[in-house]
XYZ file of C-alpha atoms in Angstrom:
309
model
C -44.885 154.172 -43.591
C -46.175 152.713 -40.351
C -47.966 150.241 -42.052
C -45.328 148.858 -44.209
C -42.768 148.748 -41.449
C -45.492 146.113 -39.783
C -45.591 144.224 -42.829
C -41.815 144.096 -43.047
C -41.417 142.876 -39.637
C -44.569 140.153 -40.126
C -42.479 138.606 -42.902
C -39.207 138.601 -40.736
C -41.272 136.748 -38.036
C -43.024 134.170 -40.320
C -39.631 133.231 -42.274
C -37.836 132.735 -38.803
C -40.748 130.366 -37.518
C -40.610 128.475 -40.592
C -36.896 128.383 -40.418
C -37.624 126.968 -36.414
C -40.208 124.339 -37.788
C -38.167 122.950 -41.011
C -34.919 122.442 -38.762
C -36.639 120.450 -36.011
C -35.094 117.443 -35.692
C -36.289 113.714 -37.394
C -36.414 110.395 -36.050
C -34.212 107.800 -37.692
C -35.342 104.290 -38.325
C -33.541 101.571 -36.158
C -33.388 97.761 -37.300
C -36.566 96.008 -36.259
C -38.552 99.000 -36.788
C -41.804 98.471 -38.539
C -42.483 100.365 -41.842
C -46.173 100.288 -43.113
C -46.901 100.982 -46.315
C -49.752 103.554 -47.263
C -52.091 103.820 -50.467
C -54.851 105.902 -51.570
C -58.347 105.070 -50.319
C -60.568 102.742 -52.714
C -64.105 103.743 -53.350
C -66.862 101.400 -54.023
C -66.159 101.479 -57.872
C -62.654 100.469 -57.613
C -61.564 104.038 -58.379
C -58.762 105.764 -56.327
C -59.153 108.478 -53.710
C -57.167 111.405 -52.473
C -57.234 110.297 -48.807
C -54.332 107.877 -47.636
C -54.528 104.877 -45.581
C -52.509 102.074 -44.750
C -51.673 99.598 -47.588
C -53.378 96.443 -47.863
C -54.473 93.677 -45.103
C -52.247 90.498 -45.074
C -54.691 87.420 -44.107
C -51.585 86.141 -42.069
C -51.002 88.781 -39.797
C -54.063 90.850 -39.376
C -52.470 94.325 -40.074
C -51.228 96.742 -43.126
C -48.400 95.520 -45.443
C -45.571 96.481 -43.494
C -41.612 95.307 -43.216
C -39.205 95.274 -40.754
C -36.447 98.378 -41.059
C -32.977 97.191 -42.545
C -34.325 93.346 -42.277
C -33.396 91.221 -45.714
C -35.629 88.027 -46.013
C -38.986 86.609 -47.984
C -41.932 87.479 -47.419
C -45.712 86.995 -47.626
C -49.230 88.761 -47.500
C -52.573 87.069 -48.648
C -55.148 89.451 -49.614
C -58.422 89.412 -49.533
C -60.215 90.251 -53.319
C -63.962 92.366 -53.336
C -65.299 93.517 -56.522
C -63.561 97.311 -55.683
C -60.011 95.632 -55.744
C -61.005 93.464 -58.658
C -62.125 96.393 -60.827
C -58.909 98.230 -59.149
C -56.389 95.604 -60.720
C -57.915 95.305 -63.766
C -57.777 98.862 -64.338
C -53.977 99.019 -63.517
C -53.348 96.165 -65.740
C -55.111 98.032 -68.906
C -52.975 101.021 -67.729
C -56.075 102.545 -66.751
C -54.812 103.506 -63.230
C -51.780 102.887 -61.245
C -51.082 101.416 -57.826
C -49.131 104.264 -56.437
C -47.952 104.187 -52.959
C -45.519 105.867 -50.513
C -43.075 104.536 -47.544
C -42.541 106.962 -44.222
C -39.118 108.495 -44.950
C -38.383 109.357 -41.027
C -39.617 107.693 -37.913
C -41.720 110.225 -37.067
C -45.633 109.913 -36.344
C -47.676 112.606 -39.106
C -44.707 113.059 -41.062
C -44.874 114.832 -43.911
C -41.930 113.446 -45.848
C -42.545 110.077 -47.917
C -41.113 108.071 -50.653
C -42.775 107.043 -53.637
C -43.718 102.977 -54.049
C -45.417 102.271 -57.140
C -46.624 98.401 -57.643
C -45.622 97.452 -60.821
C -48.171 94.253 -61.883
C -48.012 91.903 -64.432
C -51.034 90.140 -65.926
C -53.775 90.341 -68.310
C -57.860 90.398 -68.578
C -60.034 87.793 -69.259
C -64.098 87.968 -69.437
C -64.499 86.437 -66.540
C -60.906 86.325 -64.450
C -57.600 87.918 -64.450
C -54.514 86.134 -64.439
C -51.862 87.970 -62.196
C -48.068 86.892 -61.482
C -48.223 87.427 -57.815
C -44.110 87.193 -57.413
C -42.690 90.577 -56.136
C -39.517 91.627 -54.950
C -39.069 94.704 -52.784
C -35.838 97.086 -52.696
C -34.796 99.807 -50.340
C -31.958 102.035 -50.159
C -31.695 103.678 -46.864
C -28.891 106.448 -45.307
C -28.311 106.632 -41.535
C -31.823 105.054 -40.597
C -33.820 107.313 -43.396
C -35.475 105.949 -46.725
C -33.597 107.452 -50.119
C -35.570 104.986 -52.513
C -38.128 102.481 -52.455
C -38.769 99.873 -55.227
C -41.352 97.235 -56.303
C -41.259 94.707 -59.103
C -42.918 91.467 -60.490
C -41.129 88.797 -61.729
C -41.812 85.772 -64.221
C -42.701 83.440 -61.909
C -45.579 81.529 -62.070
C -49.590 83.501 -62.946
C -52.278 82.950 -60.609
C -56.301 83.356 -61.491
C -58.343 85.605 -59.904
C -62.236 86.489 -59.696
C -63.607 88.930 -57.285
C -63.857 86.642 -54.329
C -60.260 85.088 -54.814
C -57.424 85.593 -52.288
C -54.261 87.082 -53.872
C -50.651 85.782 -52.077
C -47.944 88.392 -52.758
C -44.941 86.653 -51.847
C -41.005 87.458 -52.749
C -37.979 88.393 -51.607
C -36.935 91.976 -49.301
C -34.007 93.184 -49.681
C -32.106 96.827 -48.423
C -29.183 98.530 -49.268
C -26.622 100.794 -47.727
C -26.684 104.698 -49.695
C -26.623 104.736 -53.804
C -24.631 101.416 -54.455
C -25.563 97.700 -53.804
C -24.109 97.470 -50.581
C -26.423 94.700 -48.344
C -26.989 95.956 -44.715
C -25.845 93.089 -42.866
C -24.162 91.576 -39.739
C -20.243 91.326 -39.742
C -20.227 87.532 -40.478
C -22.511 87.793 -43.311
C -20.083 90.385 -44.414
C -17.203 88.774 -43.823
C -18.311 85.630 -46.196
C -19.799 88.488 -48.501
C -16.145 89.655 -49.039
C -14.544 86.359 -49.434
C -16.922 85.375 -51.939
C -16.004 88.727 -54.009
C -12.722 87.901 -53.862
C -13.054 84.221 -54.817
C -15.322 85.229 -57.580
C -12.683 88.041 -58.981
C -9.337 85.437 -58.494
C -11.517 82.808 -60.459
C -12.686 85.317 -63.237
C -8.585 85.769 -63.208
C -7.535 82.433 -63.581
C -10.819 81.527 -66.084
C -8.899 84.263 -68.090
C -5.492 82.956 -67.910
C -6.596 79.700 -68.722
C -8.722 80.704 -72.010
C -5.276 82.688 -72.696
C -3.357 79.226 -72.764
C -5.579 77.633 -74.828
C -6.035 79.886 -77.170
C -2.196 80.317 -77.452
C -1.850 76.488 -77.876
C -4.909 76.336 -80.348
C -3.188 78.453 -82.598
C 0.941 76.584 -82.012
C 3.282 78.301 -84.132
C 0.987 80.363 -86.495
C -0.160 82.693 -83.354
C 3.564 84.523 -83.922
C 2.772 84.874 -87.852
C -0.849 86.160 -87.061
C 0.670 88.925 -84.600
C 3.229 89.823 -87.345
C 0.973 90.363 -90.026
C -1.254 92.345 -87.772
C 1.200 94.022 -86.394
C 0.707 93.483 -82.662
C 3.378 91.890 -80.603
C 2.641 89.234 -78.756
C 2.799 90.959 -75.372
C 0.815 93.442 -76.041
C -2.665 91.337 -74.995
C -5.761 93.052 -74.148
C -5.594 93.303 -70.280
C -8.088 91.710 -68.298
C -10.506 94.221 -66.661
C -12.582 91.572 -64.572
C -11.945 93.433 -61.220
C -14.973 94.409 -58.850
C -16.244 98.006 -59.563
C -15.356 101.174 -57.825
C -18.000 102.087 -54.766
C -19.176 105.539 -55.042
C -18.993 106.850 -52.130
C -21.711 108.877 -50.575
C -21.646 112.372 -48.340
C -24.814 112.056 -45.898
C -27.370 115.137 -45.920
C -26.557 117.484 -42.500
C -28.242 120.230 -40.693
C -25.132 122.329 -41.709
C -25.749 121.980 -45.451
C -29.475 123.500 -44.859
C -28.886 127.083 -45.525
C -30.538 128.709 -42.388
C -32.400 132.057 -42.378
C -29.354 134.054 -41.028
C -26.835 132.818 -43.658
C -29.312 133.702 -46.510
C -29.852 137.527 -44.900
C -25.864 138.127 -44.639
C -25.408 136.728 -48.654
C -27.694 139.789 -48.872
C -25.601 142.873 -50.249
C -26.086 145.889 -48.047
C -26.475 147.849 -51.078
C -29.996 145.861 -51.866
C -30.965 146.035 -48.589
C -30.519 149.803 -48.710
C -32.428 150.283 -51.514
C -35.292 147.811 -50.483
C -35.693 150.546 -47.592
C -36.001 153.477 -49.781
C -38.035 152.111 -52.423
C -40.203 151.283 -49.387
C -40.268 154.732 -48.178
C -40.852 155.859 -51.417
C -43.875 154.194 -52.197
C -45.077 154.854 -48.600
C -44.433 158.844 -49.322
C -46.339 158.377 -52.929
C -49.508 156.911 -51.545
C -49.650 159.132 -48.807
C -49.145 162.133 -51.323
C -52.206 160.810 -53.622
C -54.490 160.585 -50.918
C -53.580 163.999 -49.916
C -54.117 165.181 -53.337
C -56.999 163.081 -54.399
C -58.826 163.017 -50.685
C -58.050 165.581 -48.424
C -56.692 168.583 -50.590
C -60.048 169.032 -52.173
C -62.283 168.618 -49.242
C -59.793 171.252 -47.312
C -59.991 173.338 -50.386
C -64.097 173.511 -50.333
C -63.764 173.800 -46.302
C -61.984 177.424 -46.758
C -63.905 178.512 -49.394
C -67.134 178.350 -46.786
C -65.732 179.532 -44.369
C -65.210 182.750 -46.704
């Protein structure tokens, strides 16, 4: 009974300190802050590892692929080809391995938490070089300084030919978003103009509808009113126009208070289960004890009297 009382209470302790380490708190991302890319390790053969690292080396800089938090422009990184990253990209291209990476969700050194980034390349295999479109546009949605998604694609641009001594230029554009939707993180002005070019596109998607409504009305003269009698739809009932900008969805940030803690999920706990927890406990304590008397100890006490007679 002793001993399963311990074990109960070792439990209670190790769910509370995991409850203490999975509510500590994470560092948000602030604009400027450099994000660095990581990949698996490349062995000698081209093949992938299990060890991470940082992603590749951009001739221009010196240091890991990396881009600035919440920072929209174009951008660049030359890398160096081996034989290893050769073999490497033309076993992704054969869909014989993917480039799978991962982006830092939090601001925190060793986290543990990491969105996926898989490069997505376009090219093909020749005998003796690969041709590679080397265009590739990056996409991030971000919440409150923390990564929900992170994209890469390649786009028809223009190829470029490769050998394994060849440098590579990745170029293309970088661009983040606010939550779910398509909403640009930018400064007011930008988002000012953003707005009033919205609403200059949606009044001339209105009038460009009007307009094809007028001409079409004095394409068809005086036969338009025959048309709509023999179809039987008047001639103000038109189909509306539904050129107006879509709906935002709008998002609920993640809290601390929507993490169900370790003392909310004992008091959902019926007292009734609880209860019966402790009995079966005592139970099976009492029934272990009882065959070791019997199979243990009653014999040997048994043969102990009999000498003794």
């Amino acid at each position: 009974m002793l001993l399963n009382c311990l074990l109960v209470l070792l439990c209670l302790l190790n769910l509370v300190s995991a409850h203490g380490e999975s509510t500590q708190k994470l560092t948000p991302y602030k604009k400027g802050d450099i994000v660095r890319i990581e990949c698996p390790k490349l062995d000698a053969d081209g093949s992938l590892t299990t060890e991470w690292e940082p992603g590749p080396i951009c001739m221009e800089t010196g240091e890991p692929l990396a881009f600035p938090f919440a920072t929209d422009g174009m951008f660049q990184c030359t890398i160096q080809m081996d034989p290893a990253w050769y073999k490497f990209i033309a076993d992704v291209l054969k869909m014989k391995a993917s480039w799978r990476c991962r982006v830092p969700t939090t601001n925190d050194e060793g986290t543990i938490y990491f969105n996926p980034l898989t490069f997505s390349l376009w090219g093909a295999v020749e005998d003796t070089h690969i041709h590679l479109m080397n265009h590739h546009n990056f996409v991030f949605h971000v919440v409150d300084g923390f990564f929900m998604a992170s994209a890469t694609y390649a786009l028809r641009d223009h190829f470029v030919m490769l050998t394994d001594s060849s440098q590579f230029v990745l170029h293309g554009l970088v661009r983040w978003f606010v939550g779910i939707n398509y909403d640009l993180i930018a400064d007011e002005d930008v988002a000012l103009q953003n707005q009033k070019l919205l609403a200059a596109t949606g009044q001339h998607a209105a009038d460009t509808s009007k307009d094809d409504g007028n001409a079409n009305k004095a394409e068809d003269g005086g036969g338009s009113s025959g048309s709509d009698e023999r179809s039987g739809v008047e001639g103000n009932d038109k189909p509306k126009d539904v050129t107006g900008q879509p709906q935002p969805v709008v998002l609920k940030p993640v809290t601390k208070d929507d993490i169900p803690t370790v003392s909310s999920l004992l008091k959902a706990v019926k007292p009734a289960v609880v209860i019966s927890y402790c009995l079966l406990s005592a139970a099976s304590s009492a029934g272990v004890c009882a065959l070791i008397y019997i199979g243990i100890l009653k014999p040997k006490l048994i043969k102990e009297y009999r000498k003794q007679k």
